Tab-separated table of C-alpha atoms and ligand atoms in Angstrom:
chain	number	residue	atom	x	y	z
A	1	UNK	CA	0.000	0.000	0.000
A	2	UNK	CA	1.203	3.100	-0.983
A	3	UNK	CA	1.324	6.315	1.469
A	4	UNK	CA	1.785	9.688	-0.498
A	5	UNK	CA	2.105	12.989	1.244
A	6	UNK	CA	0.359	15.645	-0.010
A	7	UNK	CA	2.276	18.313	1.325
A	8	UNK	CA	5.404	16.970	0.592
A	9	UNK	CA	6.076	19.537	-2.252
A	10	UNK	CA	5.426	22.504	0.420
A	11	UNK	CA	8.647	21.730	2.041
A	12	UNK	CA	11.082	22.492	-1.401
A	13	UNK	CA	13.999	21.086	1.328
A	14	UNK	CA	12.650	17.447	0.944
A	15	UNK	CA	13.591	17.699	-2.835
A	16	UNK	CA	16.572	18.992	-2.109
A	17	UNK	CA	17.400	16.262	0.689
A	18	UNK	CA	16.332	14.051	-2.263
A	19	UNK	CA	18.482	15.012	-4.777
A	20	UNK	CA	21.872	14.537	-2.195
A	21	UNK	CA	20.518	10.810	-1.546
A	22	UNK	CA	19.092	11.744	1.948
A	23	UNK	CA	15.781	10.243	3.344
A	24	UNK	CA	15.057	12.161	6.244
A	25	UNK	CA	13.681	10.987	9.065
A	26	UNK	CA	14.800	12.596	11.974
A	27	UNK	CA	11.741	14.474	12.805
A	28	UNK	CA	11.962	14.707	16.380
A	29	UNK	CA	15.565	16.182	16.245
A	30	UNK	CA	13.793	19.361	13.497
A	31	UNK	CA	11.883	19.555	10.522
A	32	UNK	CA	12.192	20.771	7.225
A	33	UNK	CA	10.399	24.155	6.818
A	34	UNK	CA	7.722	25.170	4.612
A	35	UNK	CA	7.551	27.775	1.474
A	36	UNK	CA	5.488	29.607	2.985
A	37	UNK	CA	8.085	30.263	6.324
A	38	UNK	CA	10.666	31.662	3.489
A	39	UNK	CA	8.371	33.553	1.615
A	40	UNK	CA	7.847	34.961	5.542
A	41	UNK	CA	11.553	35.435	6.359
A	42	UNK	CA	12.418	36.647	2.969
A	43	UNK	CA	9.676	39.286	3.401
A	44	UNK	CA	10.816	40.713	6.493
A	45	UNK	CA	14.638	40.887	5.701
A	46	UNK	CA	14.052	41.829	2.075
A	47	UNK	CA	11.548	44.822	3.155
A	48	UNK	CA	13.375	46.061	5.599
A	49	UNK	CA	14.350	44.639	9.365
A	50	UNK	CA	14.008	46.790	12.768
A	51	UNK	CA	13.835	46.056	16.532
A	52	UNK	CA	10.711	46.014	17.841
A	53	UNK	CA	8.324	47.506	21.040
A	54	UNK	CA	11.114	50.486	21.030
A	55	UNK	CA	11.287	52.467	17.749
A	56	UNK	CA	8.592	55.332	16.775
A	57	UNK	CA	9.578	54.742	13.218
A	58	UNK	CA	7.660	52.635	10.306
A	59	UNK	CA	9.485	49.674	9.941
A	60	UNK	CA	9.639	49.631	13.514
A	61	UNK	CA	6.187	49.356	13.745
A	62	UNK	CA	5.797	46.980	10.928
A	63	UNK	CA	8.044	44.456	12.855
A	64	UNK	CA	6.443	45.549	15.770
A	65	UNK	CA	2.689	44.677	14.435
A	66	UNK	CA	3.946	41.365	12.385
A	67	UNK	CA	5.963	40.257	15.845
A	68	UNK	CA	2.568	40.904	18.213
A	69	UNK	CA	0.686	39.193	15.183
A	70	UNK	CA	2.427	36.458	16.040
A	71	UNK	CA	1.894	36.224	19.502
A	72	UNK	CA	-1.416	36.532	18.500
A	73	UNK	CA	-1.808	33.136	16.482
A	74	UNK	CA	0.518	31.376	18.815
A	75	UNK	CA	-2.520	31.909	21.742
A	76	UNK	CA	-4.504	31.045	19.315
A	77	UNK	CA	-3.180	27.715	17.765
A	78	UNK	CA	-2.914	27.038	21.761
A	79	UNK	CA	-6.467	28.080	22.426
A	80	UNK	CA	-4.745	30.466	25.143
A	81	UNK	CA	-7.239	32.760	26.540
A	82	UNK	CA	-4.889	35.593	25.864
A	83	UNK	CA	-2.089	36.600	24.140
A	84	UNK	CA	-0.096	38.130	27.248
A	85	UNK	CA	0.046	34.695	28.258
A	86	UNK	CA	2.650	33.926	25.376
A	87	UNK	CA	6.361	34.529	26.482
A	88	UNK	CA	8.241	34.144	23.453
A	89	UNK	CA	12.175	32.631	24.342
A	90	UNK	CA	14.809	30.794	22.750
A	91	UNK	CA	13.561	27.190	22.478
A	92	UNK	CA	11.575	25.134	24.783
A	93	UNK	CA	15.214	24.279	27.161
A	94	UNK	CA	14.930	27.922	27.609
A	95	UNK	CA	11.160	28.277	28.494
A	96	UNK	CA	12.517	25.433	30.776
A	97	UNK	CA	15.158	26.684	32.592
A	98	UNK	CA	13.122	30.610	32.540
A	99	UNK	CA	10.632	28.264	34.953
A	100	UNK	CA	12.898	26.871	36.956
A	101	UNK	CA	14.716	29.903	38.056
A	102	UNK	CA	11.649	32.346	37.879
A	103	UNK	CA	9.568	29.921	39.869
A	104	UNK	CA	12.889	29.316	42.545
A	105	UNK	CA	11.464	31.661	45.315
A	106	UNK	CA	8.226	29.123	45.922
A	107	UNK	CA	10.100	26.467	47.071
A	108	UNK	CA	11.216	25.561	50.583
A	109	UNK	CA	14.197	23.007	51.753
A	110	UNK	CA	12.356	19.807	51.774
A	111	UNK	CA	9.423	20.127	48.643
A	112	UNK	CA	9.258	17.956	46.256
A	113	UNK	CA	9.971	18.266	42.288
A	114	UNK	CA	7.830	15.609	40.136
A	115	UNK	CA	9.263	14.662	37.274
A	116	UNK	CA	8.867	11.032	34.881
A	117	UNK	CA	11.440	8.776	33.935
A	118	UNK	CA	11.323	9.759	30.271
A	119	UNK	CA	11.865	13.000	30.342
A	120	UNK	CA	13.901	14.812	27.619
A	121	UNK	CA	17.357	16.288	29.422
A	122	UNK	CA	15.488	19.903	29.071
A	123	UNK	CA	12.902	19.003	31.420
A	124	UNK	CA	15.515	17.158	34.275
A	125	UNK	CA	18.704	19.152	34.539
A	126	UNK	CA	16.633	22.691	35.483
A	127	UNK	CA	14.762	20.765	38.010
A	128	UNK	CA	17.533	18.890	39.152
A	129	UNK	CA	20.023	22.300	39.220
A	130	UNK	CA	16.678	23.958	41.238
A	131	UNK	CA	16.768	20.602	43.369
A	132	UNK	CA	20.422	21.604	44.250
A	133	UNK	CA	20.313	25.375	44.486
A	134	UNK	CA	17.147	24.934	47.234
A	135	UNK	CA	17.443	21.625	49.024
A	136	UNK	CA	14.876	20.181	47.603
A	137	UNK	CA	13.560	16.480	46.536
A	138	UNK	CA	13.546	15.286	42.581
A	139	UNK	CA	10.794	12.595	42.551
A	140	UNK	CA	10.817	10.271	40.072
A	141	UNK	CA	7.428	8.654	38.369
A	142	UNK	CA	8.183	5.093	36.747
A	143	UNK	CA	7.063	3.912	33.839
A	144	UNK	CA	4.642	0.850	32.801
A	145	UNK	CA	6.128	-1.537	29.844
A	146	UNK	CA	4.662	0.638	27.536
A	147	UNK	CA	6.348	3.412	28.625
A	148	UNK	CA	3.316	5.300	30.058
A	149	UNK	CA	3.953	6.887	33.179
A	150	UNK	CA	2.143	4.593	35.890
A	151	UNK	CA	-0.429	6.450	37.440
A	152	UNK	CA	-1.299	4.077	40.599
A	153	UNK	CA	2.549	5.039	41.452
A	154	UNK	CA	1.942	8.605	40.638
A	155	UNK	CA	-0.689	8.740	43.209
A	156	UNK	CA	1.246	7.257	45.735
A	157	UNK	CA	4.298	9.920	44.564
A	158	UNK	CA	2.181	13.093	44.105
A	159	UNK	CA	1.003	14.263	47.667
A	160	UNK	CA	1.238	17.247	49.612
A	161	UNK	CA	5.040	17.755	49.480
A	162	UNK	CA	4.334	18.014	46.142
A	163	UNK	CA	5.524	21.729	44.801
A	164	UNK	CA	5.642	20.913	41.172
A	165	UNK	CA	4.746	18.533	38.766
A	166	UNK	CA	6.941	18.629	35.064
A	167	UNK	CA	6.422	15.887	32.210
A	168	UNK	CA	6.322	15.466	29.021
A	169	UNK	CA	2.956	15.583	26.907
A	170	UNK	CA	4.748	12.737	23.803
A	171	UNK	CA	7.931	10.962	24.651
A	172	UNK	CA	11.078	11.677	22.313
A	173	UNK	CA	11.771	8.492	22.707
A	174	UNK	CA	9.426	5.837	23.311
A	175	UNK	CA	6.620	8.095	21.222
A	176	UNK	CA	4.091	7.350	23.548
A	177	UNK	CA	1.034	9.891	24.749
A	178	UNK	CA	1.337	10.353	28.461
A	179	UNK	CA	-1.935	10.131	31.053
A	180	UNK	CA	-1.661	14.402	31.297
A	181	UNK	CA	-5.606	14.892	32.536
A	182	UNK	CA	-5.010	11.966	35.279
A	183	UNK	CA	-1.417	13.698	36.561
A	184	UNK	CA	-2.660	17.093	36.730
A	185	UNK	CA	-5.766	16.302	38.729
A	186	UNK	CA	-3.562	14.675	41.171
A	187	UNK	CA	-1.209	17.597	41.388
A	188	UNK	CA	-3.907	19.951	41.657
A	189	UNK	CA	-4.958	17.991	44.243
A	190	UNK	CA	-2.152	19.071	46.248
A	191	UNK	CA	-1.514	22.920	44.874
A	192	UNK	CA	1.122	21.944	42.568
A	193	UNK	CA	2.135	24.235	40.028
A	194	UNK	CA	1.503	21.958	36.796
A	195	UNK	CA	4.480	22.022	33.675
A	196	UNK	CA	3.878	20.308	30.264
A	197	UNK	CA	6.897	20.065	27.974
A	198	UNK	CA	4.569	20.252	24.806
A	199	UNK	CA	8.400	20.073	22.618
A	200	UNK	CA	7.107	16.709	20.988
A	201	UNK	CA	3.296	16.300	21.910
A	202	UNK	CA	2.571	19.942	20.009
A	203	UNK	CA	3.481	18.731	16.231
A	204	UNK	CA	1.149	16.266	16.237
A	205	UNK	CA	-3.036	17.386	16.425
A	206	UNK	CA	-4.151	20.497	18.254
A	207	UNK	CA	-3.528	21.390	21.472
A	208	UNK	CA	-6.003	23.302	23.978
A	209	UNK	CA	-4.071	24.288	26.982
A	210	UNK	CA	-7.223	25.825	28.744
A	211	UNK	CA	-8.528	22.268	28.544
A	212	UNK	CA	-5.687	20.880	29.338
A	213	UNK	CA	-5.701	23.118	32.699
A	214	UNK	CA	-1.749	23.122	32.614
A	215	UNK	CA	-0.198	25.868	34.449
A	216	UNK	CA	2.364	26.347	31.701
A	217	UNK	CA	3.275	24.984	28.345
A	218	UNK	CA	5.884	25.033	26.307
A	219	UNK	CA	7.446	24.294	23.206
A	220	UNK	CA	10.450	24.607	20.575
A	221	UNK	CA	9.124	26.483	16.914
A	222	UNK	CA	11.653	24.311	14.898
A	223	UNK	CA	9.708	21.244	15.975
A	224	UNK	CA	6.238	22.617	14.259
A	225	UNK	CA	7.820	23.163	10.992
A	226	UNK	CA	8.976	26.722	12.238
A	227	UNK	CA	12.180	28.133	12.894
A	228	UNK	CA	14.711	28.048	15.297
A	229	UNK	CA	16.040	30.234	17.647
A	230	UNK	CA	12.355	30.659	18.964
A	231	UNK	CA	10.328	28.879	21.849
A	232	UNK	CA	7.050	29.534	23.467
A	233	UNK	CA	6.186	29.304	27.099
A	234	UNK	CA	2.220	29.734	27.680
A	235	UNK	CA	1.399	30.644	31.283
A	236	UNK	CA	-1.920	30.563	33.030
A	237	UNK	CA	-2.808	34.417	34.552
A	238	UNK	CA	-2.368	33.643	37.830
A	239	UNK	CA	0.725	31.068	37.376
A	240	UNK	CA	2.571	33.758	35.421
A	241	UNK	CA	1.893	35.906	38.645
A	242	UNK	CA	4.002	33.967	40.212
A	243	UNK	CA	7.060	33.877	37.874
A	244	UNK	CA	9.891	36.136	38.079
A	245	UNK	CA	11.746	37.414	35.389
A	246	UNK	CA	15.510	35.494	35.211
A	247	UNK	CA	16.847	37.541	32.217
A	248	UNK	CA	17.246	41.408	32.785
A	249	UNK	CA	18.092	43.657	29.914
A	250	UNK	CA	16.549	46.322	27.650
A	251	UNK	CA	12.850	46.457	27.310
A	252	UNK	CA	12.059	44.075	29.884
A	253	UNK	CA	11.534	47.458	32.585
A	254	UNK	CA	9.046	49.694	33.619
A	255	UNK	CA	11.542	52.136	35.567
A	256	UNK	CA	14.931	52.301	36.296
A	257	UNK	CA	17.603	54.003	38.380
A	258	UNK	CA	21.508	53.090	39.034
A	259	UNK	CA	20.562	50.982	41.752
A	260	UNK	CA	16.914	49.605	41.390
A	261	UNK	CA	14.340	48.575	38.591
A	262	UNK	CA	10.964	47.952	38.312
A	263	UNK	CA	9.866	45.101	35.415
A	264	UNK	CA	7.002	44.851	33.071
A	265	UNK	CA	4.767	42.018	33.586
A	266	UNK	CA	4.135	39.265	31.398
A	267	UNK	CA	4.961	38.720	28.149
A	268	UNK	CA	7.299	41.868	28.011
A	269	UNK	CA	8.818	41.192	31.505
A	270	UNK	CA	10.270	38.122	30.189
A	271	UNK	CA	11.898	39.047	27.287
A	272	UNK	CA	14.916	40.805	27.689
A	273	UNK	CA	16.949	41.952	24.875
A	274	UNK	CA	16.299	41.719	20.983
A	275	UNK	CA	14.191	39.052	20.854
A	276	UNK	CA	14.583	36.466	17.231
A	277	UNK	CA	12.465	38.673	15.640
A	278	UNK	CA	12.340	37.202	12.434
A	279	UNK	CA	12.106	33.609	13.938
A	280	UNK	CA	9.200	35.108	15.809
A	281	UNK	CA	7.136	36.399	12.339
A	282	UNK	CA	8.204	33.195	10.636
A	283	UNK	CA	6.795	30.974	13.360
A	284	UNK	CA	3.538	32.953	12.637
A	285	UNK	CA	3.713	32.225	9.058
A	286	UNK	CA	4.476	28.562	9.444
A	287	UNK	CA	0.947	28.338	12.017
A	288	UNK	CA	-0.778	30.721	9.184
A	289	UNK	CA	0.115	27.604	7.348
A	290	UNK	CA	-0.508	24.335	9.281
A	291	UNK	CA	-3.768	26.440	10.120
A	292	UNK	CA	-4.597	25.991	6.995
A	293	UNK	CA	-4.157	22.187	5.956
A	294	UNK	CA	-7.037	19.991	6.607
A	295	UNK	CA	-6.027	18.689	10.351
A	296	UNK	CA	-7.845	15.691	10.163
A	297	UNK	CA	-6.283	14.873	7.002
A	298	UNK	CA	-2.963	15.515	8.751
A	299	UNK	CA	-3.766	13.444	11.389
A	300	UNK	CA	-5.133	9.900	9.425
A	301	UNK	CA	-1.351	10.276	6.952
A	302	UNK	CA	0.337	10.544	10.380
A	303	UNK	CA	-1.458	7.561	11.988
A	304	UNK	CA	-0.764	5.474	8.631
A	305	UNK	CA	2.875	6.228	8.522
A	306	UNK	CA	2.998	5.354	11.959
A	307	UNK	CA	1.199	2.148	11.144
A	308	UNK	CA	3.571	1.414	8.186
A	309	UNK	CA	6.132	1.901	10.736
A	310	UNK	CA	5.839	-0.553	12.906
A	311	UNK	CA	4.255	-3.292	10.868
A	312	UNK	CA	7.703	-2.776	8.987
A	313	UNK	CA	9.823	-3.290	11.801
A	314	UNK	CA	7.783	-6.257	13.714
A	315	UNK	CA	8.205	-7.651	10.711
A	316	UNK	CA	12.160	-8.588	10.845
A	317	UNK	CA	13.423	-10.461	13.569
A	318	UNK	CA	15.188	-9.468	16.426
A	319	UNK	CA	14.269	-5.910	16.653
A	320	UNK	CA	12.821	-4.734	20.462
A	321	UNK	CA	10.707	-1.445	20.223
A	322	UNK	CA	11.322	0.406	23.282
A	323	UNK	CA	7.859	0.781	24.764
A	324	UNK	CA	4.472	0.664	22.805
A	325	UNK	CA	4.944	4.024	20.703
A	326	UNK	CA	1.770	6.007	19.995
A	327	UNK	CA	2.414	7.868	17.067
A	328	UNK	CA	5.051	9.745	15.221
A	329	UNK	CA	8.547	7.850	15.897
A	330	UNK	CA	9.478	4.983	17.061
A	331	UNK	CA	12.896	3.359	19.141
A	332	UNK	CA	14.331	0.281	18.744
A	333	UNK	CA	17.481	-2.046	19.284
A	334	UNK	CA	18.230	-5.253	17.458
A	335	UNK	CA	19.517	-8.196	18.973
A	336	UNK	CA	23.506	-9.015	18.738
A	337	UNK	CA	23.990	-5.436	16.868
A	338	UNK	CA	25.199	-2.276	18.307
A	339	UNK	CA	23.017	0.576	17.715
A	340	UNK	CA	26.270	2.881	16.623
A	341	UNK	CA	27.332	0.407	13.690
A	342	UNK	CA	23.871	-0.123	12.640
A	343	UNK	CA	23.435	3.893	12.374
A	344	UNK	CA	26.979	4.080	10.760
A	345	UNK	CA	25.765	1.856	7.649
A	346	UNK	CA	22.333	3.425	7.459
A	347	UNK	CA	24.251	6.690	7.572
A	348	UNK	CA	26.144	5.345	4.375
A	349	UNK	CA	23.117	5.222	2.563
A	350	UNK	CA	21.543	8.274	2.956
A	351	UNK	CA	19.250	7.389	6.008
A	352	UNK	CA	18.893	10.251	8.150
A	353	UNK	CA	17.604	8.265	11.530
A	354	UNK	CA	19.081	9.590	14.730
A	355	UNK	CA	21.351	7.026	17.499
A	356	UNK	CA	22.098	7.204	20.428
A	357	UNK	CA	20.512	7.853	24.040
A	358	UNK	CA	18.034	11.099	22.684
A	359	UNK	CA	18.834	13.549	25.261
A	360	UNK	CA	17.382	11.060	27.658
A	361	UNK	CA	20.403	8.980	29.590
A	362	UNK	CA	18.210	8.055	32.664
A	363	UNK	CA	15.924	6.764	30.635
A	364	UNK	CA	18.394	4.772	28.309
A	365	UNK	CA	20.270	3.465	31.438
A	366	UNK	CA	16.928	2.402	33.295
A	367	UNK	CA	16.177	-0.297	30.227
A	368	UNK	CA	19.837	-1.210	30.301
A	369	UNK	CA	20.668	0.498	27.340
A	370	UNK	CA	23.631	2.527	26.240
A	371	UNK	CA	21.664	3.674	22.807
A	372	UNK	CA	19.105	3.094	20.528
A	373	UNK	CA	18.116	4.036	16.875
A	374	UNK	CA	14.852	6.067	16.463
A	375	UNK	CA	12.765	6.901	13.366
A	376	UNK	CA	10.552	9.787	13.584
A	377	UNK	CA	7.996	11.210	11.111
A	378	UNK	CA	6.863	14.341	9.676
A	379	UNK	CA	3.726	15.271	7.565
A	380	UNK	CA	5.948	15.288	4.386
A	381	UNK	CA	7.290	12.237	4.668
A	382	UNK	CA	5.657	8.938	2.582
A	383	UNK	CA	6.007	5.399	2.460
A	384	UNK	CA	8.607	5.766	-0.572
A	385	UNK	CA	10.516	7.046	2.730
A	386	UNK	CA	10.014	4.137	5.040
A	387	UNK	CA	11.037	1.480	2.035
A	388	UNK	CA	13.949	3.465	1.151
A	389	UNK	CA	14.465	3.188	5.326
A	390	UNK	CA	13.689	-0.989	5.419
A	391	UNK	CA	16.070	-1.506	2.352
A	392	UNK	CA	19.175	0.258	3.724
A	393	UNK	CA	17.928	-1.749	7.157
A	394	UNK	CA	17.835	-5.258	5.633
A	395	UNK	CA	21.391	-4.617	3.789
A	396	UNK	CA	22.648	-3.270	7.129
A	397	UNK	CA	21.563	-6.054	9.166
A	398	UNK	CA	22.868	-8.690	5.932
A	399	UNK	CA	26.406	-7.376	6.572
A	400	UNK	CA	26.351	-6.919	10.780
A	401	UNK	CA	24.804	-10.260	11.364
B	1	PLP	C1	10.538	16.160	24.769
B	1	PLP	C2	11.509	17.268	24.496
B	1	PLP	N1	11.627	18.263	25.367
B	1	PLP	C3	12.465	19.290	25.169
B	1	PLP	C4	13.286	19.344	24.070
B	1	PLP	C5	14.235	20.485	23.914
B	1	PLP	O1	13.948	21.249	22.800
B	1	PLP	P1	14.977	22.380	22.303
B	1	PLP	O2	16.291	21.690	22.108
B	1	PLP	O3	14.386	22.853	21.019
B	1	PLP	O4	15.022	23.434	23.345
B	1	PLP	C6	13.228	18.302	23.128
B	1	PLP	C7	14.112	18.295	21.959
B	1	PLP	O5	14.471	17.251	21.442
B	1	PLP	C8	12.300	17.249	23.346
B	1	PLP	O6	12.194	16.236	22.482
């Protein structure tokens, strides 16, 4: 059965790829951008570039209007209730670590940190630094076999030393949804502030974070098809309240003398410095465009490929998935071969998979692992993809076994 894309020819960089020999499929790591994202950046360099919230002039409020635009469609892609409640920072590690230290003053020697064992190194080493800096606790929720966070251990975990509760929404590695409505209810519970790293979970469907009922969100533009150098942290009102700026700079003040300041409150506050504008209007020209494909459309060709995915691998021997993956990617090992020489010869042929432990080493270590080779799709990708992925697999494993 064949799977064709039909948005493949919006990204021209899958040609390209093409034309070197490269099958790409190392979603999870980026994605390949859309026409309509250079058409965006192109605009705004080509028509004239300028900083914005400070200048009187006219481009400066052109970059100004286009940069607030985008705040605009980023609340709205996220059904946020408003867009003051869209921070704009460098990638979702930043939104991350702005959390961790901005949040610092609510916790007391002794409270607790909730974190899973899957999580992605951005959303353990700022907890873990804030465990250090205040005395506090990192707990750890396991995992089931399917590497879905357990939830009759999370309610034995989350109680009322509980400060603050950060997982992932989709696992970089294992691919799997995790329980999110069950784990906030028992953090609320306890007056938890609530954290979803959205860095995976947000490329795939749409996301309401008012349903949700998340404290804050966030998540890396180059993911979505956008650009880099841009991140989004959502807050609730009354969670952002509670945030202090960590980054202090131009534009991020109300007042100022030589010895004291007084900061703007959110989104301004916490946004020192030149933000990436242009990252910023492109990332609102790539949503302009996802907004407009047919989502449920998206959804089925994502759910096939998926499909494709694994009947493909449980179909050669030897090869142990790493948890029941959901959608979008998937992680495996094969028996007798190390994951490094297998990625070496699939590298040879123009396979673009990524190796290794995935910015996860807890996680790797805890199945006994020192790596593992993960495929990870994209709308653009096809089935032509995934066969030109078994092949190079089957001639690897001819030659390593
Ligand atoms: C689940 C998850 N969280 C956070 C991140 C960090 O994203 P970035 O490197 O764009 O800040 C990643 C990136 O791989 C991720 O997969």
């Amino acid at each position: 059965m064949m799977i064709p894309s039909p948005w493949r020819a919006d990204f021209p960089a899958i040609a390209a790829l093409q034309r070197q020999g490269q099958t790409y499929l190392d979603n999870a790591a980026t994605t390949q951008k859309p026409q309509a994202l250079l058409d965006a950046l192109t605009h705004y360099y080509a028509n004239g570039a300028a900083n914005v919230h400070r200048a009187q002039h006219l481009p400066g409020a052109h970059a100004t209007q286009a940069f607030e635009d985008s705040r605009r469609k980023v609340a709205q892609w996220l059904n946020a209730g408003d867009r003051g409640q869209i921070i704009f920072t460098h990638g979702a590690t930043s939104a991350l670590n702005l959390l961790a230290y901005g949040l610092e003053h609510l916790f007391h020697p002794g409270d607790e940190v909730v974190i899973s064992a899957l999580e992605h190194h951005a959303n353990l080493l700022p907890w873990q630094q804030l465990v250090h800096r205040r005395d506090l606790k990192l707990v750890i929720l396991p995992l089931d076999a399917d590497g879905v966070i357990d939830l009759e251990a999370a309610a034995d975990l989350i109680g009322p030393r509980t400060r603050l509760l950060a997982i992932s929404q989709l696992s970089n590695v294992i691919g799997a949804w995790q329980p999110l409505p069950e784990l906030l209810a028992m953090a609320k519970a306890h007056n938890a502030l609530t954290v979803i790293d959205g860095a995976q979970g947000v490329v795939h469907g749409r996301h309401d974070v008012q349903a949700l009922g998340c404290d804050f969100y966030v998540f890396s533009s180059h993911k979505l098809y956008g650009p880099d150098g841009v991140g989004v942290l959502f807050g609730r009102s009354e969670a952002l309240q509670q945030l202090r700026p960590w980054q202090f700079g131009g534009e991020m003040v109300l007042d100022a003398n030589y010895h004291d300041a007084r900061f703007r409150p959110a989104p301004l506050g916490f946004e020192a410095g030149t933000p990436p504008i242009a990252s910023v209007i492109g990332l609102g020209a790539t949503l302009d465009y996802l907004a407009g494909l047919d989502q449920d459309a998206v959804s089925a060709h994502e759910a096939a490929l998926h499909d494709y995915l694994l009947k493909g691998l449980e179909a050669r021997n030897g090869i142990r998935l790493l948890g029941k993956p959901h959608l979008a990617l998937a992680s495996f090992t094969i028996e007798g071969v190390h994951n490094s020489d297998l990625a070496h010869l699939l590298t040879e042929q123009g396979i673009a998979v990524r190796a290794g432990h995935h910015c996860a080493m807890p996680l790797l270590k805890g199945l006994g692992l020192a790596g593992a080779i993960r495929v990870s799709l994209a709308l653009y990708n096809d089935s032509e993809d995934l066969e030109r992925f078994f092949e190079a697999l089957d001639q690897a494993l001819e030659l390593l076994r």
